[in-house]
Amino acid sequence: MSFTTHTTRSGFLLPSIHSVPPFFTEQPNPTTQSQNISQWTRLILAYARHRRLFVLRLEDAETSGGDWDEVLRNERINRRVLPSHLSAIMESMITNGQAVYEPPKQTRAVLLYWRLPEEWAEVLHSWATDTANLNTILTFYEITDPPVPSPLSDIPITLLRRVIAVLAKTGRAQVISTGRTGSGEENEGVRFFSGGK
C-alpha cells in the first residue's frame, strides 16, 4: 500500500502519515512516541481549525459517527486511535499549552487552542473595532452568535472569558455585569476600548 495524502469528505487534506498503521498506536520507544504525539497534535489542531471544532473528548475515539471520525479513524487501513493513546495526546497538549481540560478537574475532555487565547484576543478586538463596537457594551451572546457570522461565531463561553481576560490585562476590554436573567443567572457583557485605558 502506498502512503499518500487523502482528502476527507469535509475537504480536509490528511497527511500521508495518516495511512501508516503504527501512527494509530502508542509506541514503546519514548522518542518515537514523542514524535507520534507531536504529529497527532498538529493534525488534531489543524483539523479542529478546519472544522471549527473546539472540544475533543476521549469518547470521540470510542464512538463512530462523530465530528472527529475523519481524523481519529482510517477505515482504508482499518485503524483507529484508542482512548489510551488519545489520552496521552491530550495530556501532551495540556502540558504544551495547546489545550486545557474543560471542565477543569477531569481528564476526559479538552478545550483546544487551535488559536491561542492571545491570538483570539486580537481577533476579538479587531472584530469589535471593525463592527464599530468600541465603547459599547456587548453581551457574550452577541459576540458568540452575531447577526452576521464572524470568526467568533460559536466560540465557547469558557474560551471567550479567557480571551476577554487577555484584553482586560492590556486595558482593551472590561467585563460588565448586565443584571440577572429571568432564571437568576448572571448576565455578562464586555466593553471594548481602542487601547490601554
PDB file of C-alpha atoms in Angstrom:
ATOM      1  CA  MET A   1       0.000   0.000   0.000  1.00  0.00           C
ATOM      2  CA  SER A   2       1.302   3.446  -0.824  1.00  0.00           C
ATOM      3  CA  PHE A   3       1.298   6.081   1.872  1.00  0.00           C
ATOM      4  CA  THR A   4      -0.414   9.038   0.278  1.00  0.00           C
ATOM      5  CA  THR A   5      -2.370  12.055   1.356  1.00  0.00           C
ATOM      6  CA  HIS A   6      -6.139  11.758   1.395  1.00  0.00           C
ATOM      7  CA  THR A   7      -8.873  14.402   1.232  1.00  0.00           C
ATOM      8  CA  THR A   8     -11.781  13.800   3.614  1.00  0.00           C
ATOM      9  CA  ARG A   9     -15.461  14.435   2.909  1.00  0.00           C
ATOM     10  CA  SER A  10     -15.160  17.768   4.715  1.00  0.00           C
ATOM     11  CA  GLY A  11     -12.333  18.802   2.373  1.00  0.00           C
ATOM     12  CA  PHE A  12      -9.509  18.365   4.887  1.00  0.00           C
ATOM     13  CA  LEU A  13      -6.231  17.024   3.493  1.00  0.00           C
ATOM     14  CA  LEU A  14      -4.917  14.219   5.694  1.00  0.00           C
ATOM     15  CA  PRO A  15      -1.118  13.839   5.608  1.00  0.00           C
ATOM     16  CA  SER A  16       0.454  10.619   4.322  1.00  0.00           C
ATOM     17  CA  ILE A  17       1.365   9.593   7.907  1.00  0.00           C
ATOM     18  CA  HIS A  18      -2.381   9.002   8.420  1.00  0.00           C
ATOM     19  CA  SER A  19      -2.034   5.968   6.107  1.00  0.00           C
ATOM     20  CA  VAL A  20       0.693   4.359   8.246  1.00  0.00           C
ATOM     21  CA  PRO A  21      -0.810   1.793  10.669  1.00  0.00           C
ATOM     22  CA  PRO A  22       1.685   2.399  13.553  1.00  0.00           C
ATOM     23  CA  PHE A  23       0.608   6.074  13.596  1.00  0.00           C
ATOM     24  CA  PHE A  24      -2.590   4.941  15.330  1.00  0.00           C
ATOM     25  CA  THR A  25      -0.884   3.171  18.228  1.00  0.00           C
ATOM     26  CA  GLU A  26       1.247   4.160  21.183  1.00  0.00           C
ATOM     27  CA  GLN A  27       4.917   3.496  20.525  1.00  0.00           C
ATOM     28  CA  PRO A  28       7.156   1.711  23.066  1.00  0.00           C
ATOM     29  CA  ASN A  29      10.195   3.832  22.189  1.00  0.00           C
ATOM     30  CA  PRO A  30       9.904   7.197  24.027  1.00  0.00           C
ATOM     31  CA  THR A  31      11.488   9.174  21.161  1.00  0.00           C
ATOM     32  CA  THR A  32       9.180   7.608  18.585  1.00  0.00           C
ATOM     33  CA  GLN A  33       6.179   8.126  20.877  1.00  0.00           C
ATOM     34  CA  SER A  34       7.099  11.791  21.331  1.00  0.00           C
ATOM     35  CA  GLN A  35       7.268  12.264  17.542  1.00  0.00           C
ATOM     36  CA  ASN A  36       3.961  10.399  17.143  1.00  0.00           C
ATOM     37  CA  ILE A  37       2.235  12.659  19.683  1.00  0.00           C
ATOM     38  CA  SER A  38       3.719  15.758  18.044  1.00  0.00           C
ATOM     39  CA  GLN A  39       2.340  14.708  14.649  1.00  0.00           C
ATOM     40  CA  TRP A  40      -1.057  13.880  16.154  1.00  0.00           C
ATOM     41  CA  THR A  41      -1.157  17.249  17.900  1.00  0.00           C
ATOM     42  CA  ARG A  42      -0.505  19.147  14.658  1.00  0.00           C
ATOM     43  CA  LEU A  43      -3.118  17.038  12.861  1.00  0.00           C
ATOM     44  CA  ILE A  44      -5.778  17.482  15.552  1.00  0.00           C
ATOM     45  CA  LEU A  45      -5.280  21.255  15.799  1.00  0.00           C
ATOM     46  CA  ALA A  46      -5.294  21.699  12.005  1.00  0.00           C
ATOM     47  CA  TYR A  47      -8.446  19.617  11.679  1.00  0.00           C
ATOM     48  CA  ALA A  48     -10.135  21.458  14.553  1.00  0.00           C
ATOM     49  CA  ARG A  49      -9.365  24.766  12.855  1.00  0.00           C
ATOM     50  CA  HIS A  50     -10.649  23.439   9.504  1.00  0.00           C
ATOM     51  CA  ARG A  51     -13.932  22.251  11.038  1.00  0.00           C
ATOM     52  CA  ARG A  52     -14.131  24.933  13.781  1.00  0.00           C
ATOM     53  CA  LEU A  53     -14.193  22.276  16.489  1.00  0.00           C
ATOM     54  CA  PHE A  54     -13.350  23.461  19.972  1.00  0.00           C
ATOM     55  CA  VAL A  55     -13.710  20.344  22.144  1.00  0.00           C
ATOM     56  CA  LEU A  56     -12.099  16.909  21.929  1.00  0.00           C
ATOM     57  CA  ARG A  57     -13.309  14.108  24.215  1.00  0.00           C
ATOM     58  CA  LEU A  58     -11.962  10.632  24.906  1.00  0.00           C
ATOM     59  CA  GLU A  59     -15.381   9.363  23.793  1.00  0.00           C
ATOM     60  CA  ASP A  60     -14.575  10.652  20.302  1.00  0.00           C
ATOM     61  CA  ALA A  61     -12.117   7.751  19.987  1.00  0.00           C
ATOM     62  CA  GLU A  62     -14.720   5.228  21.166  1.00  0.00           C
ATOM     63  CA  THR A  63     -17.838   6.176  19.234  1.00  0.00           C
ATOM     64  CA  SER A  64     -18.284   6.311  15.492  1.00  0.00           C
ATOM     65  CA  GLY A  65     -20.264   8.862  13.540  1.00  0.00           C
ATOM     66  CA  GLY A  66     -18.879  11.901  15.351  1.00  0.00           C
ATOM     67  CA  ASP A  67     -17.151  15.099  14.298  1.00  0.00           C
ATOM     68  CA  TRP A  68     -13.700  13.548  14.731  1.00  0.00           C
ATOM     69  CA  ASP A  69     -14.164  10.319  12.742  1.00  0.00           C
ATOM     70  CA  GLU A  70     -12.274  11.599   9.691  1.00  0.00           C
ATOM     71  CA  VAL A  71      -9.122  12.050  11.770  1.00  0.00           C
ATOM     72  CA  LEU A  72      -9.308   9.529  14.604  1.00  0.00           C
ATOM     73  CA  ARG A  73     -10.140   6.665  12.225  1.00  0.00           C
ATOM     74  CA  ASN A  74      -8.816   5.419   8.925  1.00  0.00           C
ATOM     75  CA  GLU A  75     -11.256   2.882   7.509  1.00  0.00           C
ATOM     76  CA  ARG A  76      -8.991   2.344   4.472  1.00  0.00           C
ATOM     77  CA  ILE A  77      -6.419   0.617   6.690  1.00  0.00           C
ATOM     78  CA  ASN A  78      -8.866  -0.471   9.415  1.00  0.00           C
ATOM     79  CA  ARG A  79      -7.244   1.620  12.158  1.00  0.00           C
ATOM     80  CA  ARG A  80      -8.453   3.967  14.869  1.00  0.00           C
ATOM     81  CA  VAL A  81      -6.906   5.796  17.814  1.00  0.00           C
ATOM     82  CA  LEU A  82      -7.556   4.032  21.100  1.00  0.00           C
ATOM     83  CA  PRO A  83      -8.712   6.122  24.080  1.00  0.00           C
ATOM     84  CA  SER A  84      -5.460   5.463  25.979  1.00  0.00           C
ATOM     85  CA  HIS A  85      -3.431   6.885  23.072  1.00  0.00           C
ATOM     86  CA  LEU A  86      -5.792   9.843  22.699  1.00  0.00           C
ATOM     87  CA  SER A  87      -5.472  10.468  26.448  1.00  0.00           C
ATOM     88  CA  ALA A  88      -1.666  10.664  26.094  1.00  0.00           C
ATOM     89  CA  ILE A  89      -2.053  13.075  23.162  1.00  0.00           C
ATOM     90  CA  MET A  90      -4.471  15.266  25.135  1.00  0.00           C
ATOM     91  CA  GLU A  91      -2.172  15.270  28.165  1.00  0.00           C
ATOM     92  CA  SER A  92       0.739  16.393  25.984  1.00  0.00           C
ATOM     93  CA  MET A  93      -1.407  19.181  24.510  1.00  0.00           C
ATOM     94  CA  ILE A  94      -2.229  20.382  28.037  1.00  0.00           C
ATOM     95  CA  THR A  95       1.450  20.317  29.017  1.00  0.00           C
ATOM     96  CA  ASN A  96       2.378  22.338  25.915  1.00  0.00           C
ATOM     97  CA  GLY A  97      -0.377  24.956  26.379  1.00  0.00           C
ATOM     98  CA  GLN A  98      -2.314  23.841  23.289  1.00  0.00           C
ATOM     99  CA  ALA A  99      -5.418  22.832  25.235  1.00  0.00           C
ATOM    100  CA  VAL A 100      -6.971  22.932  28.715  1.00  0.00           C
ATOM    101  CA  TYR A 101      -9.142  20.400  30.460  1.00  0.00           C
ATOM    102  CA  GLU A 102     -12.728  21.606  30.178  1.00  0.00           C
ATOM    103  CA  PRO A 103     -14.444  21.407  32.501  1.00  0.00           C
ATOM    104  CA  PRO A 104     -11.492  21.602  34.916  1.00  0.00           C
ATOM    105  CA  LYS A 105     -10.749  18.783  37.383  1.00  0.00           C
ATOM    106  CA  GLN A 106     -11.376  15.983  34.869  1.00  0.00           C
ATOM    107  CA  THR A 107      -9.248  14.421  32.138  1.00  0.00           C
ATOM    108  CA  ARG A 108     -11.808  13.210  29.573  1.00  0.00           C
ATOM    109  CA  ALA A 109     -12.374  16.429  27.577  1.00  0.00           C
ATOM    110  CA  VAL A 110     -10.200  19.315  26.435  1.00  0.00           C
ATOM    111  CA  LEU A 111     -10.829  22.759  25.017  1.00  0.00           C
ATOM    112  CA  LEU A 112      -8.494  23.049  22.036  1.00  0.00           C
ATOM    113  CA  TYR A 113      -6.346  26.087  21.357  1.00  0.00           C
ATOM    114  CA  TRP A 114      -6.072  25.959  17.583  1.00  0.00           C
ATOM    115  CA  ARG A 115      -5.721  29.663  18.180  1.00  0.00           C
ATOM    116  CA  LEU A 116      -4.142  30.652  21.467  1.00  0.00           C
ATOM    117  CA  PRO A 117      -6.222  32.940  23.729  1.00  0.00           C
ATOM    118  CA  GLU A 118      -3.816  35.769  22.856  1.00  0.00           C
ATOM    119  CA  GLU A 119      -4.492  35.208  19.143  1.00  0.00           C
ATOM    120  CA  TRP A 120      -8.252  35.062  19.761  1.00  0.00           C
ATOM    121  CA  ALA A 121      -7.920  38.328  21.725  1.00  0.00           C
ATOM    122  CA  GLU A 122      -6.585  40.074  18.620  1.00  0.00           C
ATOM    123  CA  VAL A 123      -9.381  38.557  16.500  1.00  0.00           C
ATOM    124  CA  LEU A 124     -11.990  39.700  19.038  1.00  0.00           C
ATOM    125  CA  HIS A 125     -10.600  43.212  19.353  1.00  0.00           C
ATOM    126  CA  SER A 126     -10.335  43.595  15.567  1.00  0.00           C
ATOM    127  CA  TRP A 127     -13.924  42.383  15.212  1.00  0.00           C
ATOM    128  CA  ALA A 128     -15.134  44.870  17.847  1.00  0.00           C
ATOM    129  CA  THR A 129     -13.253  47.660  16.087  1.00  0.00           C
ATOM    130  CA  ASP A 130     -14.398  46.679  12.575  1.00  0.00           C
ATOM    131  CA  THR A 131     -18.046  46.438  13.647  1.00  0.00           C
ATOM    132  CA  ALA A 132     -17.926  49.842  15.402  1.00  0.00           C
ATOM    133  CA  ASN A 133     -18.458  48.290  18.839  1.00  0.00           C
ATOM    134  CA  LEU A 134     -15.760  50.148  20.755  1.00  0.00           C
ATOM    135  CA  ASN A 135     -17.111  51.725  23.980  1.00  0.00           C
ATOM    136  CA  THR A 136     -20.336  49.729  23.530  1.00  0.00           C
ATOM    137  CA  ILE A 137     -21.450  47.017  25.926  1.00  0.00           C
ATOM    138  CA  LEU A 138     -21.997  43.695  24.157  1.00  0.00           C
ATOM    139  CA  THR A 139     -23.350  40.555  25.782  1.00  0.00           C
ATOM    140  CA  PHE A 140     -21.392  37.342  25.398  1.00  0.00           C
ATOM    141  CA  TYR A 141     -24.300  36.048  23.320  1.00  0.00           C
ATOM    142  CA  GLU A 142     -23.987  38.977  20.880  1.00  0.00           C
ATOM    143  CA  ILE A 143     -20.323  38.038  20.389  1.00  0.00           C
ATOM    144  CA  THR A 144     -20.780  34.271  20.010  1.00  0.00           C
ATOM    145  CA  ASP A 145     -23.989  34.468  17.939  1.00  0.00           C
ATOM    146  CA  PRO A 146     -23.789  37.708  15.924  1.00  0.00           C
ATOM    147  CA  PRO A 147     -26.386  38.514  13.230  1.00  0.00           C
ATOM    148  CA  VAL A 148     -23.626  38.276  10.608  1.00  0.00           C
ATOM    149  CA  PRO A 149     -21.362  35.237  11.117  1.00  0.00           C
ATOM    150  CA  SER A 150     -17.889  36.169  12.288  1.00  0.00           C
ATOM    151  CA  PRO A 151     -14.676  34.367  13.244  1.00  0.00           C
ATOM    152  CA  LEU A 152     -16.087  34.375  16.788  1.00  0.00           C
ATOM    153  CA  SER A 153     -19.364  32.628  15.931  1.00  0.00           C
ATOM    154  CA  ASP A 154     -19.956  29.695  18.286  1.00  0.00           C
ATOM    155  CA  ILE A 155     -16.758  30.234  20.292  1.00  0.00           C
ATOM    156  CA  PRO A 156     -17.309  28.531  23.677  1.00  0.00           C
ATOM    157  CA  ILE A 157     -18.085  30.935  26.530  1.00  0.00           C
ATOM    158  CA  THR A 158     -15.257  29.462  28.629  1.00  0.00           C
ATOM    159  CA  LEU A 159     -12.776  30.334  25.875  1.00  0.00           C
ATOM    160  CA  LEU A 160     -14.382  33.742  25.351  1.00  0.00           C
ATOM    161  CA  ARG A 161     -13.851  34.536  29.062  1.00  0.00           C
ATOM    162  CA  ARG A 162     -10.145  33.688  28.741  1.00  0.00           C
ATOM    163  CA  VAL A 163      -9.869  35.831  25.616  1.00  0.00           C
ATOM    164  CA  ILE A 164     -11.577  38.797  27.273  1.00  0.00           C
ATOM    165  CA  ALA A 165      -9.251  38.408  30.274  1.00  0.00           C
ATOM    166  CA  VAL A 166      -6.278  38.806  27.905  1.00  0.00           C
ATOM    167  CA  LEU A 167      -7.784  42.035  26.551  1.00  0.00           C
ATOM    168  CA  ALA A 168      -8.628  43.253  30.066  1.00  0.00           C
ATOM    169  CA  LYS A 169      -4.984  42.864  31.141  1.00  0.00           C
ATOM    170  CA  THR A 170      -3.959  45.239  28.352  1.00  0.00           C
ATOM    171  CA  GLY A 171      -6.766  47.712  29.076  1.00  0.00           C
ATOM    172  CA  ARG A 172      -8.663  46.953  25.868  1.00  0.00           C
ATOM    173  CA  ALA A 173     -11.741  45.339  27.454  1.00  0.00           C
ATOM    174  CA  GLN A 174     -13.767  45.375  30.634  1.00  0.00           C
ATOM    175  CA  VAL A 175     -16.266  42.745  31.813  1.00  0.00           C
ATOM    176  CA  ILE A 176     -19.544  44.265  32.946  1.00  0.00           C
ATOM    177  CA  SER A 177     -22.478  42.671  34.729  1.00  0.00           C
ATOM    178  CA  THR A 178     -25.682  43.473  32.844  1.00  0.00           C
ATOM    179  CA  GLY A 179     -28.041  42.133  35.524  1.00  0.00           C
ATOM    180  CA  ARG A 180     -29.712  38.789  36.012  1.00  0.00           C
ATOM    181  CA  THR A 181     -31.754  36.712  33.615  1.00  0.00           C
ATOM    182  CA  GLY A 182     -35.256  35.504  34.415  1.00  0.00           C
ATOM    183  CA  SER A 183     -33.756  32.251  35.689  1.00  0.00           C
ATOM    184  CA  GLY A 184     -31.450  34.156  38.067  1.00  0.00           C
ATOM    185  CA  GLU A 185     -28.237  33.629  36.105  1.00  0.00           C
ATOM    186  CA  GLU A 186     -25.741  36.472  35.885  1.00  0.00           C
ATOM    187  CA  ASN A 187     -25.799  38.231  32.508  1.00  0.00           C
ATOM    188  CA  GLU A 188     -22.343  39.318  31.491  1.00  0.00           C
ATOM    189  CA  GLY A 189     -21.196  41.735  28.884  1.00  0.00           C
ATOM    190  CA  VAL A 190     -17.991  43.350  27.784  1.00  0.00           C
ATOM    191  CA  ARG A 191     -16.978  46.847  26.754  1.00  0.00           C
ATOM    192  CA  PHE A 192     -14.068  47.221  24.356  1.00  0.00           C
ATOM    193  CA  PHE A 193     -11.620  50.115  24.273  1.00  0.00           C
ATOM    194  CA  SER A 194      -9.333  51.232  21.481  1.00  0.00           C
ATOM    195  CA  GLY A 195      -6.154  50.902  23.535  1.00  0.00           C
ATOM    196  CA  GLY A 196      -4.895  50.918  27.086  1.00  0.00           C
ATOM    197  CA  LYS A 197      -7.143  52.864  29.450  1.00  0.00           C
TER     198      LYS A 197
END
